[in-house]
Amino acid sequence: MTAPSPSAAGLRFLRPDIAAMRGYTPGEQVADCIKLNTNECAWPPSQRVFAALHGIGEAQLRKYPDPRARHLREVAAATYGVRADQVLAGNGSDDCLTILYRSLLGPGDRAACPWPTYGLYDDLAAIQGVAIEHVDWAKDWQLPSVLPRLGAKLVLLANPNNPSGTVVPVAELRRLADALDGILVVDEAYVDFCPGGSILPHLDAHPNLIVLRTFSKSYSLAGARLGLLFAAAPLVDAFMKVKDSYNVNVLTQLAGTAALEDQDHHRDLLRRTLAERARLERELARLGWTWPPSGANFLLCEVGSKAGDIYRGLKDRGLLVRWWDRPGLDSKLRITVGTPEQTDLLLKHLQELA
Amino acid sequence: MTAPSPSAAGLRFLRPDIAAMRGYTPGEQVADCIKLNTNECAWPPSQRVFAALHGIGEAQLRKYPDPRARHLREVAAATYGVRADQVLAGNGSDDCLTILYRSLLGPGDRAACPWPTYGLYDDLAAIQGVAIEHVDWAKDWQLPSVLPRLGAKLVLLANPNNPSGTVVPVAELRRLADALDGILVVDEAYVDFCPGGSILPHLDAHPNLIVLRTFSKSYSLAGARLGLLFAAAPLVDAFMKVKDSYNVNVLTQLAGTAALEDQDHHRDLLRRTLAERARLERELARLGWTWPPSGANFLLCEVGSKAGDIYRGLKDRGLLVRWWDRPGLDSKLRITVGTPEQTDLLLKHLQELA
């Protein structure tokens, strides 16, 4: 053993569980690659977003932003048919998740989620020092019936799910919320790609329901970091105490408001994505690949033992898709819906590789 | 007692300590007021910041930002004379503080700080579920000698201090770091207004030292939310696991980089602030007011029993300063250095009120 470097002497003050944890690995960000690996929107955001950023004034940058993002929340409330006091804005929906964990989970509390799903749910549990129970999805990505009986204070459910793209019907989620002695978080990052799939219209009926949305996918604003949390007003009030005081900067507040105010553009992004998803499905079917029905802007393709080789082959050709080197997922590729040109290129490479 | 509203039914799932806490109160943000209450810079940020925001491309908003903010950290490292692996970027230095608390403090651990200081140190301890010990500053805002003997794993020290503006000499801080069996955080939010006051040049000598900087004050970018954390590389590595994956959005990364690259403008902001602080001091001395020597862009004025009345009178006249209705501070007003025109107006009102 070599002596630790002097600069590592401070490591002994870390929490032992933090020192031991691996940390969340974001999808690869490789320059000059076509990125079909992190489910960004294939087309750009509204021109109104750029106009808002170009109009930014000196005083807006110089002064602190509105700590409660009132105007953004009012526009969001009008867009989504809720009240502004039922909305909290976050620095991405990851920030909303962090606020939830810190507000709800103390020593001895537990979280639970169907598995596999968004890996960050696990990392946040580790950081909060609480256990999270994984329950395998039932056959064909159906809702596991055991969830209400786990004694978990917080149940997290991505709908559509990531990485499968599958959708649990709203009626089943409502029954789960009613049956649960705890909080149900429905993470609707991808729900705009699944018409009629949102539980948000039923928010008032379930005081233990929290719904998350993001601007990273259907609004094409992953770079700006904006998420929304919807919950009963008393819960939102409590979460306001836990979030960083000025968690959403003024630029992102302006960008998000402008994006919400251009619903024509938003509908256009959805229309294009769904059309290209349909075409991608037709073409991949010719390769003999299968995938569970997707309500998202990606497909989780069953590829078989060559999945890792195809992932690497595509990467060598400048095209990134998502592959996980772990049991249960290592035969699959998750492919984001791209532009028609990107789909053409993907199909061309796959014909050589698959 | 009235029955709780149905929408409040989810509150029972909150952590009891979170339900009971009051939450941090940011300084008032009142429209159409002159704000000398939250220590923003009186002059606008660099024009290069606006140029960077005007040049933002579609792909930058559409895609996720660099999760590790590499380019910003490289420019910061070159600016501050450290290595990029000793820098972590945060969504404001409040985010850096949150990352620190979550990484370092588990059940049973304790923090400590001289008091009074930045109130957020307390709120973050409450959210993390740990105790924080307050130690009164020694006479004339000198460093309390007891700090190394408290058994605290994390000692927080704002230098210059807020709300006093007072400065602890670097040599004393270095002795404290050496004496401490824990981490010393020196929060240098205001240090640019105090030439020679930074401990950052000594980072390599103290593996348990963490230095925080913000762009909200001397770079006039409070609206953009950007803070930097400087520490030994192994600690920065660990903190990367705990921060939100994409905690700094692309707009703020670009704005911060542009601000760092215009050091001429930065020096100009400092020169103007120090000149106007000197003038404010000359004028307030004529009122018979006193304040401890300030190394920041504000003065904590000893005003006497009329402090609250003067605060309210100024607010009625459209001018906000900071006043705390609590023992030890209720005879004082904290006044941010403004533009010459704002100082003129402040003095005019004070002649009627003081």
XYZ file of C-alpha atoms in Angstrom:
708
model
C 0.000 0.000 0.000
C 1.150 3.485 -0.772
C 0.538 6.342 1.642
C -2.479 8.463 0.736
C -1.585 11.732 -0.925
C -1.706 14.702 1.467
C -4.523 16.210 -0.587
C -6.699 13.187 0.270
C -6.438 13.829 4.011
C -9.848 15.552 4.050
C -11.628 12.435 2.786
C -11.908 11.017 6.296
C -14.509 13.675 7.078
C -16.914 12.396 4.415
C -19.979 10.460 5.535
C -18.876 6.812 5.204
C -21.911 5.973 3.049
C -21.157 8.858 0.691
C -17.505 7.803 0.455
C -18.634 4.291 -0.476
C -21.307 5.161 -3.039
C -20.640 5.098 -6.760
C -22.738 8.050 -7.851
C -25.167 8.464 -10.715
C -23.650 8.180 -14.186
C -25.344 10.556 -16.627
C -25.655 9.355 -20.219
C -22.545 9.977 -22.262
C -22.093 13.461 -23.679
C -19.659 13.046 -26.557
C -18.890 15.968 -28.838
C -19.592 15.539 -32.570
C -21.766 12.499 -31.996
C -25.395 12.016 -32.941
C -27.032 11.562 -29.573
C -29.844 9.058 -29.454
C -28.891 8.102 -25.894
C -30.407 10.620 -23.458
C -33.909 11.184 -24.845
C -33.554 14.837 -25.671
C -36.041 16.218 -28.199
C -34.820 15.908 -31.799
C -35.969 19.421 -32.792
C -35.149 22.820 -31.322
C -37.203 24.736 -28.749
C -39.582 27.578 -29.577
C -38.155 30.728 -31.146
C -39.936 32.598 -28.351
C -37.402 31.116 -25.958
C -34.552 32.692 -27.911
C -36.443 35.993 -28.102
C -36.883 35.950 -24.315
C -33.172 35.301 -23.781
C -32.180 38.007 -26.241
C -34.383 40.489 -24.387
C -32.816 39.849 -20.988
C -32.151 43.157 -19.227
C -29.224 44.263 -17.083
C -31.318 44.457 -13.915
C -32.583 40.908 -14.372
C -29.074 39.465 -14.292
C -27.844 41.873 -11.622
C -30.631 41.142 -9.127
C -31.680 37.881 -7.504
C -34.408 35.996 -9.360
C -37.880 35.634 -7.909
C -37.243 32.905 -5.292
C -40.731 31.485 -5.822
C -40.833 31.853 -9.639
C -44.337 33.306 -9.397
C -44.890 34.265 -13.012
C -43.618 30.969 -14.383
C -45.818 29.076 -11.929
C -48.874 31.133 -12.882
C -48.331 30.419 -16.572
C -47.730 26.737 -15.786
C -50.903 26.609 -13.682
C -52.952 28.085 -16.520
C -51.370 25.669 -19.005
C -51.964 22.572 -16.904
C -55.323 23.453 -15.370
C -54.190 23.659 -11.745
C -53.657 26.517 -9.279
C -50.288 28.270 -8.941
C -50.044 27.254 -5.273
C -50.051 23.620 -6.454
C -46.880 24.162 -8.503
C -43.223 24.216 -7.469
C -40.453 24.977 -9.975
C -37.166 23.099 -9.797
C -33.685 23.249 -11.312
C -34.703 20.298 -13.483
C -37.074 17.637 -12.190
C -33.987 16.070 -10.567
C -34.052 19.058 -8.212
C -37.758 18.398 -7.530
C -36.879 14.796 -6.655
C -34.097 15.953 -4.339
C -36.515 18.323 -2.579
C -39.000 15.461 -2.139
C -36.490 13.051 -0.648
C -35.156 15.658 1.776
C -38.640 16.745 2.832
C -40.156 13.319 3.314
C -37.491 10.795 4.261
C -35.796 10.773 7.668
C -33.798 8.031 9.403
C -35.634 4.718 9.223
C -38.023 5.753 6.446
C -38.084 3.776 3.222
C -38.800 4.401 -0.436
C -39.861 1.896 -3.090
C -40.133 1.734 -6.852
C -40.800 -0.800 -9.598
C -37.529 -1.951 -11.198
C -35.888 -1.251 -13.585
C -36.573 2.462 -13.726
C -34.764 5.808 -13.557
C -31.506 5.096 -11.700
C -31.452 8.418 -9.903
C -34.197 7.246 -7.511
C -31.588 4.913 -6.016
C -28.792 7.445 -5.802
C -31.010 9.969 -4.052
C -31.948 7.337 -1.469
C -28.266 6.627 -0.846
C -27.508 10.329 -0.430
C -30.454 10.737 1.943
C -29.258 7.712 3.920
C -32.480 5.722 3.504
C -33.319 2.337 1.993
C -35.146 1.959 -1.302
C -36.890 -1.290 -2.167
C -36.986 -2.504 -5.760
C -39.989 -4.506 -6.947
C -39.739 -6.201 -10.319
C -42.337 -5.086 -12.812
C -45.021 -7.727 -13.372
C -45.111 -9.506 -16.747
C -45.089 -7.128 -19.727
C -44.171 -4.144 -17.534
C -47.443 -4.235 -15.613
C -47.809 -2.546 -12.223
C -46.609 -4.832 -9.377
C -49.503 -5.448 -7.019
C -47.335 -5.529 -3.896
C -46.431 -1.811 -3.917
C -49.049 -0.633 -1.365
C -48.057 -3.336 1.109
C -44.341 -2.549 1.426
C -44.669 0.067 4.175
C -42.788 2.574 2.049
C -43.383 6.240 2.832
C -42.514 7.232 -0.718
C -43.306 5.243 -3.856
C -41.775 6.462 -7.110
C -43.187 5.523 -10.464
C -42.032 6.866 -13.810
C -44.961 6.880 -16.242
C -44.161 6.318 -19.079
C -41.392 4.316 -17.479
C -37.729 4.789 -18.276
C -36.022 2.756 -19.760
C -38.976 0.674 -20.991
C -41.206 3.461 -22.356
C -44.216 1.518 -21.057
C -47.341 3.104 -19.639
C -49.473 2.235 -16.612
C -53.111 3.322 -17.098
C -54.222 6.327 -15.040
C -57.005 4.356 -13.367
C -54.464 1.890 -11.942
C -52.274 4.690 -10.641
C -55.276 6.296 -8.935
C -56.084 3.012 -7.217
C -52.456 2.765 -6.084
C -52.577 6.308 -4.654
C -55.750 5.452 -2.739
C -54.328 2.191 -1.411
C -51.010 3.673 -0.327
C -50.244 4.834 3.218
C -47.571 7.157 1.884
C -46.778 9.537 -0.962
C -47.040 8.433 -4.593
C -44.750 10.268 -6.998
C -45.690 9.884 -10.652
C -42.749 11.095 -12.698
C -44.303 12.177 -16.000
C -41.109 13.228 -17.762
C -42.308 11.586 -20.984
C -46.088 11.806 -20.644
C -46.524 14.444 -23.361
C -45.639 11.700 -25.860
C -48.550 9.623 -24.528
C -51.838 11.482 -25.126
C -54.326 10.894 -22.297
C -51.660 9.303 -20.111
C -51.397 11.937 -17.394
C -52.757 11.653 -13.868
C -52.453 15.422 -13.389
C -56.180 16.130 -14.019
C -56.874 14.071 -10.874
C -54.477 15.954 -8.595
C -57.225 17.412 -6.402
C -58.660 13.960 -5.701
C -55.429 12.581 -4.184
C -53.751 14.594 -1.394
C -50.866 12.075 -1.329
C -50.122 12.383 -5.061
C -47.157 14.273 -6.496
C -46.695 14.673 -10.240
C -43.403 15.666 -11.866
C -42.868 17.188 -15.302
C -39.735 18.261 -17.118
C -38.896 20.719 -19.886
C -35.967 18.547 -20.994
C -37.946 16.295 -23.310
C -41.121 17.578 -24.966
C -40.130 21.275 -24.632
C -36.599 20.657 -25.933
C -34.989 22.607 -23.086
C -32.643 20.060 -21.485
C -29.893 22.692 -21.454
C -31.942 25.139 -19.403
C -32.799 22.765 -16.509
C -36.429 23.185 -15.574
C -38.819 20.815 -13.892
C -42.211 21.271 -12.286
C -43.684 19.551 -9.256
C -47.461 19.438 -8.805
C -48.997 18.606 -5.420
C -51.588 19.761 -2.925
C -50.845 23.354 -1.892
C -49.916 22.505 1.735
C -47.233 20.092 0.516
C -45.897 22.629 -1.980
C -45.657 25.138 0.889
C -43.544 22.698 2.885
C -41.285 21.917 -0.075
C -40.642 25.655 -0.515
C -38.823 25.562 2.839
C -36.507 22.794 1.701
C -35.573 23.933 -1.799
C -32.574 26.211 -2.298
C -33.857 29.772 -1.887
C -33.192 30.806 -5.475
C -33.186 27.374 -7.080
C -34.343 28.463 -10.569
C -32.310 31.219 -12.165
C -33.912 34.122 -14.042
C -32.847 32.899 -17.494
C -34.512 29.546 -17.005
C -37.644 31.162 -15.566
C -37.899 33.305 -18.699
C -37.118 30.423 -21.066
C -39.664 28.143 -19.445
C -42.387 30.767 -19.475
C -41.761 31.490 -23.162
C -41.865 27.777 -23.995
C -45.183 27.317 -22.189
C -46.634 30.295 -24.006
C -45.915 28.730 -27.404
C -48.184 25.701 -27.304
C -48.358 25.648 -31.113
C -44.658 24.890 -31.233
C -45.014 22.353 -28.435
C -47.744 20.496 -30.342
C -45.529 20.568 -33.421
C -42.656 18.951 -31.508
C -44.998 16.216 -30.273
C -46.464 15.630 -33.732
C -43.030 15.295 -35.321
C -41.770 12.992 -32.566
C -44.768 10.659 -32.764
C -44.583 10.514 -36.563
C -40.901 9.652 -36.485
C -41.406 7.123 -33.685
C -43.960 5.348 -35.870
C -41.522 5.278 -38.789
C -38.675 4.030 -36.558
C -40.933 1.240 -35.319
C -41.801 0.172 -38.860
C -38.142 0.067 -39.848
C -36.832 -1.704 -36.742
C -39.529 -4.348 -37.099
C -37.899 -5.303 -40.397
C -34.739 -6.200 -38.450
C -36.805 -8.589 -36.372
C -36.342 -6.474 -33.259
C -39.100 -6.135 -30.662
C -39.854 -3.627 -27.914
C -42.624 -3.062 -25.420
C -45.258 -0.534 -26.579
C -43.759 2.912 -26.003
C -45.534 6.043 -24.736
C -42.238 7.935 -24.753
C -39.756 9.367 -27.268
C -37.632 6.233 -27.195
C -37.852 2.475 -27.706
C -36.272 -0.207 -25.521
C -35.345 -2.725 -28.156
C -34.766 -6.406 -27.456
C -31.632 -7.087 -29.493
C -30.167 -10.236 -27.975
C -26.574 -11.124 -27.211
C -25.183 -8.735 -29.830
C -26.558 -5.644 -28.038
C -23.215 -4.582 -26.573
C -21.423 -5.098 -29.890
C -24.018 -3.063 -31.759
C -23.811 -0.277 -29.160
C -20.026 -0.130 -29.603
C -20.266 -0.380 -33.383
C -22.689 2.533 -33.527
C -20.487 4.568 -31.194
C -17.482 3.937 -33.472
C -19.588 5.341 -36.309
C -20.438 8.491 -34.312
C -23.899 7.494 -33.145
C -24.722 7.032 -29.456
C -27.553 4.887 -28.126
C -27.966 3.700 -24.526
C -26.790 0.281 -23.381
C -26.383 -0.979 -19.824
C -23.843 -3.659 -19.032
C -25.969 -5.334 -16.378
C -28.212 -8.411 -16.146
C -31.734 -7.961 -17.495
C -30.779 -4.951 -19.596
C -27.617 -6.122 -21.365
C -29.570 -7.621 -24.277
C -31.383 -4.338 -24.921
C -30.687 -0.997 -26.557
C -32.610 2.169 -25.691
C -32.907 4.353 -28.778
C -34.173 7.936 -28.691
C -36.417 9.088 -31.547
C -34.289 11.376 -33.731
C -34.875 13.492 -36.810
C -35.666 11.689 -40.104
C -32.041 12.191 -41.173
C -30.774 10.677 -37.926
C -33.145 7.727 -38.308
C -31.845 7.182 -41.863
C -28.275 7.099 -40.625
C -29.119 4.800 -37.716
C -30.861 2.346 -40.052
C -27.971 2.419 -42.491
C -25.469 1.546 -39.757
C -27.760 -1.087 -38.250
C -28.007 -2.873 -41.569
C -24.245 -3.315 -41.421
C -24.115 -4.207 -37.692
C -27.282 -6.078 -36.775
C -60.310 23.679 16.053
C -61.447 23.286 12.487
C -60.908 20.044 10.649
C -57.846 20.068 8.376
C -58.681 20.600 4.729
C -58.603 17.386 2.679
C -55.739 18.828 0.652
C -53.603 18.910 3.832
C -53.917 15.160 4.353
C -50.504 14.539 2.786
C -48.732 16.673 5.385
C -48.510 13.750 7.812
C -45.900 12.172 5.561
C -43.470 15.061 6.010
C -40.462 14.556 8.238
C -41.581 15.995 11.598
C -38.534 18.269 11.819
C -39.218 19.639 8.333
C -42.875 20.221 9.196
C -41.768 22.177 12.277
C -39.046 24.312 10.708
C -39.672 27.882 9.627
C -37.486 27.983 6.529
C -35.007 30.574 5.325
C -36.467 33.973 4.486
C -34.723 35.569 1.510
C -34.349 39.352 1.572
C -37.429 41.153 0.309
C -37.776 41.454 -3.444
C -40.188 44.353 -3.970
C -40.885 45.653 -7.465
C -40.141 49.324 -8.169
C -38.018 49.685 -5.047
C -34.371 50.695 -4.822
C -32.807 47.591 -3.334
C -30.011 48.203 -0.864
C -31.050 45.113 1.120
C -29.560 42.000 -0.526
C -26.029 43.103 -1.437
C -26.324 42.774 -5.174
C -23.776 44.734 -7.214
C -24.938 48.272 -8.042
C -23.727 48.132 -11.663
C -24.525 45.700 -14.470
C -22.487 42.652 -15.481
C -20.061 42.526 -18.397
C -21.409 43.094 -21.897
C -19.655 39.849 -22.802
C -22.259 38.042 -20.709
C -25.053 39.454 -22.861
C -23.104 38.620 -26.014
C -22.740 35.014 -24.816
C -26.467 34.748 -24.112
C -27.356 36.274 -27.490
C -25.149 33.708 -29.200
C -26.796 30.691 -27.600
C -27.467 28.032 -30.209
C -30.407 25.677 -30.651
C -28.378 22.587 -29.841
C -27.144 24.086 -26.584
C -30.676 24.486 -25.239
C -31.920 21.238 -26.736
C -29.189 19.053 -25.241
C -28.216 18.473 -21.618
C -25.480 20.779 -20.357
C -22.029 19.473 -19.505
C -22.734 17.807 -16.122
C -19.263 18.702 -14.881
C -19.097 22.219 -16.386
C -15.582 21.508 -17.640
C -14.937 24.665 -19.646
C -16.246 26.979 -16.939
C -14.111 25.197 -14.348
C -11.010 25.433 -16.547
C -11.493 29.174 -17.004
C -12.157 29.555 -13.267
C -9.022 27.557 -12.450
C -6.906 29.782 -14.684
C -8.473 32.903 -13.172
C -7.954 31.834 -9.557
C -4.611 30.060 -9.878
C -5.799 26.557 -8.994
C -6.343 23.345 -10.997
C -9.691 22.535 -12.603
C -10.011 19.363 -10.524
C -10.032 21.577 -7.425
C -13.167 23.415 -8.616
C -16.842 22.462 -8.419
C -19.555 24.648 -9.952
C -22.872 25.111 -8.145
C -26.308 26.532 -8.834
C -25.305 29.474 -6.647
C -22.991 29.038 -3.676
C -26.135 28.005 -1.750
C -26.058 24.845 -3.882
C -22.380 24.344 -2.992
C -23.313 24.628 0.697
C -26.121 22.107 0.253
C -23.703 19.680 -1.415
C -21.261 20.101 1.480
C -23.833 19.436 4.178
C -25.165 16.358 2.414
C -21.677 14.962 1.755
C -20.222 15.526 5.190
C -22.932 15.433 7.853
C -24.679 12.223 8.877
C -26.734 11.425 11.976
C -24.935 12.586 15.127
C -22.500 14.885 13.326
C -22.420 18.565 14.230
C -21.623 21.852 12.521
C -20.556 25.125 14.112
C -20.223 28.765 13.142
C -19.547 32.125 14.728
C -22.797 34.064 15.285
C -24.387 36.145 13.876
C -23.645 35.141 10.310
C -25.433 33.968 7.135
C -28.716 32.466 8.334
C -28.761 29.724 5.695
C -26.060 27.784 7.589
C -28.742 27.094 10.222
C -31.504 26.153 7.827
C -29.281 23.689 5.989
C -28.419 22.005 9.300
C -32.127 21.691 10.104
C -32.848 20.178 6.689
C -29.929 17.754 7.079
C -31.188 16.789 10.538
C -27.986 17.764 12.354
C -27.165 20.227 15.136
C -25.292 23.455 14.522
C -23.582 25.258 17.379
C -23.438 29.060 17.445
C -20.451 30.750 19.054
C -20.638 34.496 19.630
C -17.992 36.488 17.859
C -15.343 37.799 20.261
C -15.215 41.557 20.928
C -15.153 43.668 17.762
C -16.081 40.675 15.578
C -12.819 38.843 16.285
C -12.500 35.084 15.706
C -13.782 33.088 18.729
C -10.924 30.995 20.092
C -13.141 28.065 21.084
C -13.998 26.955 17.523
C -11.419 24.146 17.194
C -12.474 22.628 20.527
C -16.198 22.117 19.817
C -15.875 18.711 18.170
C -17.692 19.988 15.080
C -17.071 18.117 11.856
C -17.876 21.211 9.792
C -17.049 24.793 10.756
C -18.512 27.541 8.573
C -17.051 30.998 8.467
C -18.136 33.795 6.164
C -15.173 36.076 5.463
C -15.932 38.964 5.113
C -18.749 38.095 7.475
C -22.388 38.757 6.720
C -24.104 40.795 8.179
C -21.147 42.567 9.837
C -18.856 42.993 6.813
C -15.903 42.320 9.106
C -12.773 40.436 8.070
C -10.705 37.789 9.851
C -7.049 37.876 8.727
C -5.942 34.985 6.520
C -3.200 33.963 8.949
C -5.793 33.383 11.688
C -7.971 31.304 9.376
C -4.989 29.170 8.419
C -4.240 28.519 12.094
C -7.883 27.567 12.592
C -7.747 25.111 9.657
C -4.614 23.526 11.113
C -6.106 23.263 14.605
C -9.433 21.818 13.456
C -10.236 18.098 13.427
C -12.849 18.692 10.752
C -13.584 20.682 7.612
C -13.274 24.480 7.552
C -15.507 26.235 5.033
C -14.494 29.824 4.308
C -17.402 31.450 2.482
C -15.769 34.233 0.481
C -18.934 35.643 -1.125
C -17.688 39.196 -0.501
C -13.914 38.767 -0.546
C -13.400 40.547 -3.871
C -14.281 43.767 -2.037
C -11.412 43.102 0.384
C -8.101 43.036 -1.505
C -5.657 40.508 -0.035
C -8.378 38.939 2.095
C -8.663 35.545 0.413
C -7.359 32.258 1.767
C -7.619 30.659 -1.671
C -3.870 31.003 -2.480
C -3.253 28.631 0.447
C -5.671 25.902 -0.688
C -2.930 23.352 -1.361
C -1.568 23.711 2.172
C -4.839 22.715 3.875
C -6.538 19.469 2.784
C -9.463 20.205 5.144
C -10.129 23.682 3.708
C -13.051 24.503 1.416
C -13.441 27.953 -0.123
C -16.695 29.248 -1.619
C -17.140 32.077 -4.121
C -20.241 33.506 -5.737
C -21.002 35.408 -8.931
C -23.956 37.167 -7.253
C -21.954 40.029 -5.774
C -18.733 41.182 -7.439
C -19.683 39.751 -10.871
C -23.204 41.212 -10.747
C -24.838 37.924 -11.765
C -27.234 37.208 -8.899
C -29.957 36.415 -11.440
C -27.895 33.693 -13.119
C -27.128 31.639 -9.950
C -23.502 30.574 -10.016
C -21.172 29.650 -7.209
C -17.801 27.946 -7.094
C -16.402 25.570 -4.509
C -12.633 25.131 -4.200
C -11.177 22.145 -2.349
C -8.596 19.382 -2.645
C -9.311 17.317 -5.753
C -10.311 14.127 -3.869
C -13.006 16.047 -1.992
C -14.274 17.676 -5.194
C -14.525 14.185 -6.706
C -16.707 13.053 -3.806
C -18.917 16.139 -4.002
C -19.514 15.423 -7.704
C -21.385 12.280 -6.631
C -23.737 14.241 -4.386
C -24.579 17.232 -6.551
C -27.555 17.073 -8.919
C -26.228 15.564 -12.162
C -26.817 18.672 -14.257
C -26.841 21.255 -11.484
C -25.600 24.222 -13.559
C -27.587 24.939 -16.711
C -25.906 25.820 -20.006
C -26.927 29.490 -19.909
C -25.310 30.018 -16.539
C -22.184 28.120 -17.594
C -21.845 30.456 -20.584
C -22.628 33.592 -18.568
C -20.136 32.715 -15.844
C -17.378 31.906 -18.311
C -17.936 35.211 -20.133
C -17.871 37.130 -16.845
C -14.593 35.497 -15.805
C -13.060 36.317 -19.176
C -13.742 40.044 -18.740
C -11.530 40.840 -15.775
C -11.286 44.485 -16.870
C -14.988 44.875 -16.248
C -14.715 42.982 -12.970
C -11.992 45.331 -11.746
C -14.134 48.270 -12.795
C -17.062 46.971 -10.714
C -14.783 46.595 -7.694
C -13.265 50.071 -8.158
C -16.680 51.711 -8.371
C -18.007 49.814 -5.359
C -15.021 50.654 -3.165
C -15.141 54.325 -4.180
C -18.837 54.569 -3.404
C -18.416 52.666 -0.128
C -15.828 55.257 0.942
C -18.211 58.082 0.090
C -21.123 56.390 1.905
C -18.917 56.015 4.976
C -17.994 59.712 4.937
C -21.624 60.746 4.674
C -23.025 58.325 7.267
C -20.338 59.446 9.735
C -21.910 62.898 9.627
C -25.122 61.367 11.017
C -23.128 60.083 13.974
C -23.623 56.471 12.897
C -20.903 53.870 13.395
C -20.194 50.472 11.838
C -17.469 47.868 12.098
C -14.787 48.167 9.395
C -16.246 46.594 6.248
C -14.460 44.422 3.702
C -17.733 43.907 1.822
C -20.153 45.893 -0.353
C -22.322 46.800 2.637
C -22.132 48.442 6.053
C -23.777 47.188 9.256
C -24.687 50.506 10.843
C -25.320 50.953 14.563
C -28.389 53.151 14.538
C -29.923 52.703 17.991
C -33.537 52.279 19.006
C -34.863 54.068 15.916
C -33.498 51.402 13.532
C -36.848 49.726 12.917
C -38.580 53.071 12.364
C -35.931 54.179 9.895
C -36.168 50.855 8.025
C -39.946 51.288 7.695
C -39.645 54.980 6.781
C -37.174 54.181 3.999
C -39.407 51.372 2.753
C -42.363 53.785 2.613
C -40.175 56.013 0.441
C -39.353 53.135 -1.935
C -35.903 52.263 -0.594
C -35.175 48.883 0.981
C -32.388 48.250 3.476
C -32.063 45.161 5.712
C -33.290 45.137 9.298
C -33.784 42.146 11.578
C -36.359 42.247 14.339
C -34.279 40.200 16.778
C -32.072 40.904 19.802
C -28.518 41.967 19.023
C -29.424 43.083 15.510
C -32.561 45.181 16.037
C -30.583 48.375 16.609
C -28.713 47.951 13.315
C -29.342 48.494 9.607
C -27.402 46.689 6.885
C -27.033 48.945 3.866
C -25.731 47.749 0.498
C -23.421 50.103 -1.425
C -25.480 51.533 -4.305
C -24.817 53.798 -7.246
C -23.980 57.467 -6.499
C -27.562 58.397 -7.359
C -28.930 55.770 -4.965
C -26.577 56.998 -2.231
C -27.806 60.563 -2.817
C -31.405 59.468 -2.419
C -30.637 57.388 0.675
C -28.892 60.325 2.331
C -31.734 62.697 1.471
C -34.288 60.376 3.094
C -32.059 59.703 6.104
C -31.762 63.429 6.801
C -35.528 63.473 7.232
C -35.730 60.186 9.172
C -32.589 59.835 11.305
